[in-house]
PDB file of C-alpha atoms in Angstrom:
ATOM      1  CA  MET H   1       6.513 -33.467 -13.677  1.00  0.00           C
ATOM      2  CA  LYS H   2      10.136 -31.594 -13.217  1.00  0.00           C
ATOM      3  CA  ASN H   3      10.724 -29.448 -16.311  1.00  0.00           C
ATOM      4  CA  GLN H   4      14.866 -29.184 -16.837  1.00  0.00           C
ATOM      5  CA  LYS H   5      14.376 -25.523 -18.931  1.00  0.00           C
ATOM      6  CA  ILE H   6      12.975 -24.301 -15.729  1.00  0.00           C
ATOM      7  CA  ILE H   7      14.644 -25.941 -13.536  1.00  0.00           C
ATOM      8  CA  ASP H   8      18.328 -24.836 -15.214  1.00  0.00           C
ATOM      9  CA  MET H   9      16.760 -20.983 -15.141  1.00  0.00           C
ATOM     10  CA  LEU H  10      15.752 -21.416 -11.232  1.00  0.00           C
ATOM     11  CA  ASN H  11      19.495 -22.673 -10.786  1.00  0.00           C
ATOM     12  CA  GLU H  12      20.740 -19.761 -12.062  1.00  0.00           C
ATOM     13  CA  GLN H  13      18.607 -17.128 -10.482  1.00  0.00           C
ATOM     14  CA  LEU H  14      19.509 -19.161  -7.375  1.00  0.00           C
ATOM     15  CA  ASN H  15      22.936 -18.030  -8.319  1.00  0.00           C
ATOM     16  CA  LYS H  16      21.931 -14.362  -9.038  1.00  0.00           C
ATOM     17  CA  GLU H  17      20.925 -14.255  -5.438  1.00  0.00           C
ATOM     18  CA  LEU H  18      23.602 -15.834  -3.938  1.00  0.00           C
ATOM     19  CA  PHE H  19      26.021 -12.534  -5.948  1.00  0.00           C
ATOM     20  CA  SER H  20      23.089 -10.378  -4.807  1.00  0.00           C
ATOM     21  CA  ALA H  21      24.522 -10.877  -1.263  1.00  0.00           C
ATOM     22  CA  TYR H  22      27.870 -10.924  -1.962  1.00  0.00           C
ATOM     23  CA  PHE H  23      27.093  -7.626  -4.002  1.00  0.00           C
ATOM     24  CA  TYR H  24      25.566  -6.222  -0.978  1.00  0.00           C
ATOM     25  CA  THR H  25      28.166  -7.264   1.445  1.00  0.00           C
ATOM     26  CA  ALA H  26      30.298  -5.372  -0.640  1.00  0.00           C
ATOM     27  CA  MET H  27      28.333  -2.479   0.151  1.00  0.00           C
ATOM     28  CA  GLU H  28      28.159  -2.750   3.836  1.00  0.00           C
ATOM     29  CA  ALA H  29      31.935  -2.480   4.004  1.00  0.00           C
ATOM     30  CA  TYR H  30      32.174   0.311   1.748  1.00  0.00           C
ATOM     31  CA  PHE H  31      29.931   1.774   4.285  1.00  0.00           C
ATOM     32  CA  SER H  32      31.518   0.412   7.254  1.00  0.00           C
ATOM     33  CA  SER H  33      34.824   1.863   6.098  1.00  0.00           C
ATOM     34  CA  GLN H  34      33.529   5.234   5.639  1.00  0.00           C
ATOM     35  CA  ASN H  35      31.736   5.169   9.359  1.00  0.00           C
ATOM     36  CA  LEU H  36      28.555   5.548   7.887  1.00  0.00           C
ATOM     37  CA  ASP H  37      27.201   2.580  10.378  1.00  0.00           C
ATOM     38  CA  GLY H  38      23.633   3.512   9.321  1.00  0.00           C
ATOM     39  CA  PHE H  39      23.906   2.628   5.357  1.00  0.00           C
ATOM     40  CA  ALA H  40      25.857  -0.367   6.383  1.00  0.00           C
ATOM     41  CA  HIS H  41      23.178  -1.289   8.392  1.00  0.00           C
ATOM     42  CA  PHE H  42      20.948  -0.897   5.470  1.00  0.00           C
ATOM     43  CA  PHE H  43      23.344  -3.250   3.431  1.00  0.00           C
ATOM     44  CA  MET H  44      23.700  -6.373   6.182  1.00  0.00           C
ATOM     45  CA  VAL H  45      19.816  -6.154   6.108  1.00  0.00           C
ATOM     46  CA  GLN H  46      19.696  -6.388   2.487  1.00  0.00           C
ATOM     47  CA  THR H  47      22.166  -8.972   2.405  1.00  0.00           C
ATOM     48  CA  LYS H  48      20.033 -11.493   4.565  1.00  0.00           C
ATOM     49  CA  GLU H  49      16.988 -10.517   2.353  1.00  0.00           C
ATOM     50  CA  GLU H  50      19.120 -12.116  -0.789  1.00  0.00           C
ATOM     51  CA  LEU H  51      20.116 -15.109   1.210  1.00  0.00           C
ATOM     52  CA  ASP H  52      16.252 -15.819   1.893  1.00  0.00           C
ATOM     53  CA  HIS H  53      15.710 -15.556  -1.214  1.00  0.00           C
ATOM     54  CA  ALA H  54      18.621 -18.039  -1.927  1.00  0.00           C
ATOM     55  CA  ARG H  55      17.105 -20.198   0.221  1.00  0.00           C
ATOM     56  CA  LEU H  56      13.742 -19.913  -1.121  1.00  0.00           C
ATOM     57  CA  ILE H  57      14.786 -21.131  -4.665  1.00  0.00           C
ATOM     58  CA  PHE H  58      17.340 -23.463  -3.276  1.00  0.00           C
ATOM     59  CA  ASN H  59      14.256 -25.626  -1.439  1.00  0.00           C
ATOM     60  CA  TYR H  60      11.868 -25.052  -4.307  1.00  0.00           C
ATOM     61  CA  ILE H  61      14.402 -26.958  -6.835  1.00  0.00           C
ATOM     62  CA  ASN H  62      14.838 -29.688  -4.416  1.00  0.00           C
ATOM     63  CA  LYS H  63      10.874 -30.000  -3.646  1.00  0.00           C
ATOM     64  CA  ILE H  64      10.321 -30.253  -7.340  1.00  0.00           C
ATOM     65  CA  GLY H  65      13.176 -32.800  -8.053  1.00  0.00           C
ATOM     66  CA  GLY H  66      15.939 -30.699  -9.347  1.00  0.00           C
ATOM     67  CA  ARG H  67      19.583 -30.785  -8.567  1.00  0.00           C
ATOM     68  CA  VAL H  68      20.670 -27.558  -6.801  1.00  0.00           C
ATOM     69  CA  ILE H  69      23.748 -26.213  -9.095  1.00  0.00           C
ATOM     70  CA  LEU H  70      26.316 -23.916  -7.506  1.00  0.00           C
ATOM     71  CA  LYS H  71      28.595 -21.879  -9.716  1.00  0.00           C
ATOM     72  CA  GLU H  72      31.514 -19.372  -8.286  1.00  0.00           C
ATOM     73  CA  LEU H  73      30.584 -16.002  -7.912  1.00  0.00           C
ATOM     74  CA  LYS H  74      32.487 -12.850  -9.472  1.00  0.00           C
ATOM     75  CA  GLN H  75      34.292 -10.350  -7.151  1.00  0.00           C
ATOM     76  CA  PRO H  76      31.815  -7.404  -7.021  1.00  0.00           C
ATOM     77  CA  LYS H  77      32.611  -3.996  -7.256  1.00  0.00           C
ATOM     78  CA  ILE H  78      34.202  -2.491  -3.696  1.00  0.00           C
ATOM     79  CA  ASP H  79      35.345   0.914  -4.605  1.00  0.00           C
ATOM     80  CA  TYR H  80      32.736   3.587  -4.894  1.00  0.00           C
ATOM     81  CA  THR H  81      32.970   7.337  -5.433  1.00  0.00           C
ATOM     82  CA  SER H  82      29.805   8.383  -3.690  1.00  0.00           C
ATOM     83  CA  PRO H  83      26.635   6.724  -1.576  1.00  0.00           C
ATOM     84  CA  THR H  84      24.917   7.928  -4.495  1.00  0.00           C
ATOM     85  CA  GLU H  85      26.764   5.774  -6.817  1.00  0.00           C
ATOM     86  CA  VAL H  86      26.488   3.108  -4.537  1.00  0.00           C
ATOM     87  CA  PHE H  87      22.259   3.050  -4.897  1.00  0.00           C
ATOM     88  CA  GLU H  88      22.660   3.854  -8.378  1.00  0.00           C
ATOM     89  CA  LEU H  89      23.957   0.521  -8.697  1.00  0.00           C
ATOM     90  CA  ALA H  90      21.815  -1.373  -6.198  1.00  0.00           C
ATOM     91  CA  LEU H  91      18.765   0.244  -7.863  1.00  0.00           C
ATOM     92  CA  ALA H  92      20.304  -1.077 -11.591  1.00  0.00           C
ATOM     93  CA  HIS H  93      21.101  -4.740  -9.786  1.00  0.00           C
ATOM     94  CA  GLU H  94      17.839  -4.772  -8.548  1.00  0.00           C
ATOM     95  CA  GLN H  95      16.087  -3.805 -11.900  1.00  0.00           C
ATOM     96  CA  PHE H  96      18.633  -6.719 -13.522  1.00  0.00           C
ATOM     97  CA  ILE H  97      17.238  -9.542 -10.875  1.00  0.00           C
ATOM     98  CA  THR H  98      13.143  -8.284 -11.090  1.00  0.00           C
ATOM     99  CA  SER H  99      14.212  -8.595 -15.097  1.00  0.00           C
ATOM    100  CA  SER H 100      15.450 -12.134 -14.609  1.00  0.00           C
ATOM    101  CA  ILE H 101      12.664 -13.209 -12.298  1.00  0.00           C
ATOM    102  CA  HIS H 102      10.008 -11.804 -14.865  1.00  0.00           C
ATOM    103  CA  GLU H 103      11.877 -14.091 -17.521  1.00  0.00           C
ATOM    104  CA  ILE H 104      11.318 -17.154 -15.143  1.00  0.00           C
ATOM    105  CA  ALA H 105       7.649 -16.240 -14.493  1.00  0.00           C
ATOM    106  CA  LYS H 106       7.226 -16.080 -18.650  1.00  0.00           C
ATOM    107  CA  THR H 107       8.903 -19.420 -19.280  1.00  0.00           C
ATOM    108  CA  ALA H 108       6.966 -21.168 -16.684  1.00  0.00           C
ATOM    109  CA  LEU H 109       3.314 -19.883 -17.991  1.00  0.00           C
ATOM    110  CA  GLU H 110       4.825 -20.771 -21.897  1.00  0.00           C
ATOM    111  CA  GLU H 111       5.887 -24.538 -20.224  1.00  0.00           C
ATOM    112  CA  LYS H 112       2.520 -24.850 -18.446  1.00  0.00           C
ATOM    113  CA  ASP H 113       4.220 -25.051 -15.243  1.00  0.00           C
ATOM    114  CA  LEU H 114       1.698 -23.144 -13.135  1.00  0.00           C
ATOM    115  CA  THR H 115       3.072 -24.308  -9.973  1.00  0.00           C
ATOM    116  CA  THR H 116       6.345 -22.576 -10.773  1.00  0.00           C
ATOM    117  CA  HIS H 117       4.714 -19.591 -11.834  1.00  0.00           C
ATOM    118  CA  SER H 118       2.738 -19.664  -8.287  1.00  0.00           C
ATOM    119  CA  PHE H 119       6.034 -19.676  -6.611  1.00  0.00           C
ATOM    120  CA  LEU H 120       7.645 -16.623  -8.515  1.00  0.00           C
ATOM    121  CA  GLN H 121       4.843 -14.627  -7.610  1.00  0.00           C
ATOM    122  CA  TRP H 122       5.908 -13.984  -4.095  1.00  0.00           C
ATOM    123  CA  PHE H 123       9.560 -12.734  -5.737  1.00  0.00           C
ATOM    124  CA  ILE H 124       8.185 -10.695  -8.304  1.00  0.00           C
ATOM    125  CA  ASN H 125       5.954  -8.459  -5.574  1.00  0.00           C
ATOM    126  CA  GLU H 126       9.087  -8.856  -3.767  1.00  0.00           C
ATOM    127  CA  GLN H 127      11.273  -6.999  -6.479  1.00  0.00           C
ATOM    128  CA  ALA H 128       8.456  -4.268  -6.579  1.00  0.00           C
ATOM    129  CA  GLU H 129       9.366  -3.294  -2.983  1.00  0.00           C
ATOM    130  CA  GLU H 130      13.062  -3.652  -3.681  1.00  0.00           C
ATOM    131  CA  GLU H 131      13.114  -1.474  -6.608  1.00  0.00           C
ATOM    132  CA  GLU H 132      10.992   1.163  -4.920  1.00  0.00           C
ATOM    133  CA  THR H 133      13.090   0.981  -1.535  1.00  0.00           C
ATOM    134  CA  MET H 134      16.480   1.906  -3.798  1.00  0.00           C
ATOM    135  CA  ASP H 135      14.839   4.374  -5.448  1.00  0.00           C
ATOM    136  CA  LYS H 136      13.023   6.190  -2.853  1.00  0.00           C
ATOM    137  CA  ILE H 137      16.947   6.256  -1.068  1.00  0.00           C
ATOM    138  CA  LEU H 138      18.785   7.145  -4.416  1.00  0.00           C
ATOM    139  CA  ARG H 139      15.975  10.267  -4.453  1.00  0.00           C
ATOM    140  CA  LYS H 140      16.650  11.141  -1.235  1.00  0.00           C
ATOM    141  CA  LEU H 141      20.292  11.110  -2.049  1.00  0.00           C
ATOM    142  CA  LYS H 142      20.152  13.061  -5.149  1.00  0.00           C
ATOM    143  CA  PHE H 143      17.643  16.101  -3.251  1.00  0.00           C
ATOM    144  CA  ILE H 144      20.453  16.569  -0.115  1.00  0.00           C
ATOM    145  CA  LYS H 145      23.108  16.573  -2.832  1.00  0.00           C
ATOM    146  CA  GLU H 146      25.509  14.513  -0.648  1.00  0.00           C
ATOM    147  CA  ASP H 147      25.582  17.277   1.965  1.00  0.00           C
ATOM    148  CA  PRO H 148      27.220  16.040   4.891  1.00  0.00           C
ATOM    149  CA  SER H 149      24.456  17.096   7.724  1.00  0.00           C
ATOM    150  CA  GLY H 150      21.461  15.160   5.226  1.00  0.00           C
ATOM    151  CA  LEU H 151      23.630  12.346   5.152  1.00  0.00           C
ATOM    152  CA  LEU H 152      24.243  12.036   8.723  1.00  0.00           C
ATOM    153  CA  PHE H 153      20.219  12.295   8.695  1.00  0.00           C
ATOM    154  CA  LEU H 154      19.559   9.554   6.379  1.00  0.00           C
ATOM    155  CA  ASP H 155      22.346   7.161   7.792  1.00  0.00           C
ATOM    156  CA  LYS H 156      20.700   7.597  11.065  1.00  0.00           C
ATOM    157  CA  GLU H 157      17.154   6.659   9.394  1.00  0.00           C
ATOM    158  CA  LEU H 158      18.641   3.924   7.662  1.00  0.00           C
ATOM    159  CA  SER H 159      20.191   2.379  11.036  1.00  0.00           C
ATOM    160  CA  THR H 160      16.571   1.834  11.609  1.00  0.00           C
ATOM    161  CA  ARG H 161      15.852  -1.105   9.303  1.00  0.00           C
ATOM    162  CA  VAL H 162      14.758  -3.924  11.107  1.00  0.00           C
ATOM    163  CA  TYR H 163      15.258  -7.459   9.191  1.00  0.00           C
ATOM    164  CA  ALA H 164      12.082 -10.085   8.846  1.00  0.00           C
ATOM    165  CA  PRO H 165      12.562 -13.463   6.954  1.00  0.00           C
ATOM    166  CA  PRO H 166       9.953 -13.233   4.300  1.00  0.00           C
ATOM    167  CA  SER H 167       6.574 -15.101   5.940  1.00  0.00           C
ATOM    168  CA  ILE H 168       7.036 -17.707   2.669  1.00  0.00           C
ATOM    169  CA  MET H 169       9.825 -18.771   4.685  1.00  0.00           C
ATOM    170  CA  GLN H 170       7.208 -19.561   7.466  1.00  0.00           C
ATOM    171  CA  ALA H 171       5.148 -21.631   5.563  1.00  0.00           C
ATOM    172  CA  GLU H 172       7.608 -24.151   4.384  1.00  0.00           C
TER     173      GLU H 172
END
C-alpha cells in the first residue's frame, strides 16, 4: 500500500540527489578551470554517483506506485576561494543529505513502512562513506595547507578514483 507522505519525502530526496549532481558538476568545472584535473575527475565521479542515487529513488517511487515529481534545480555556487572551501562545502552538503535520508527512514518506521525503511538502509550506509571520503580529503587539504606540491600530489591521488555503479542497481 502506497503512503503519500513517504512518496512526497522520496520525491524531495530525488530532487536533492539531482541537485547534488548539479552541485558537484559545478565543482568539477571549477577544478577544470584551475587545471587540477584529478580534483575535477573526483567530482565527475561524484556526479555520476549522485545520478545513480537519483535513479535508484526514481525507480523505487515507480515500483511502489508513486509518481515521480521533478522540480526546478537552483544554480549551485560556481566560484570558490580554494580547494579547501570546496571540500568544506561538499562535506556540509553530504551531512545535509545524510540528515534528509535519516528523516525519511525515521518517518518510514513511524508509518510502519518497513519496505521503504529497508530500501533506505543502502543509502544510510552509503552516506557514511560519502561523509568519510569528503572529511578525509578535507583533512589532507588542511594538513598540506594547500602547499602547491602537496596540492599536486593530492590531485594525482584523486585522479585514480574509479567509478563503479552501486551493487544495488545490479539487483534491480
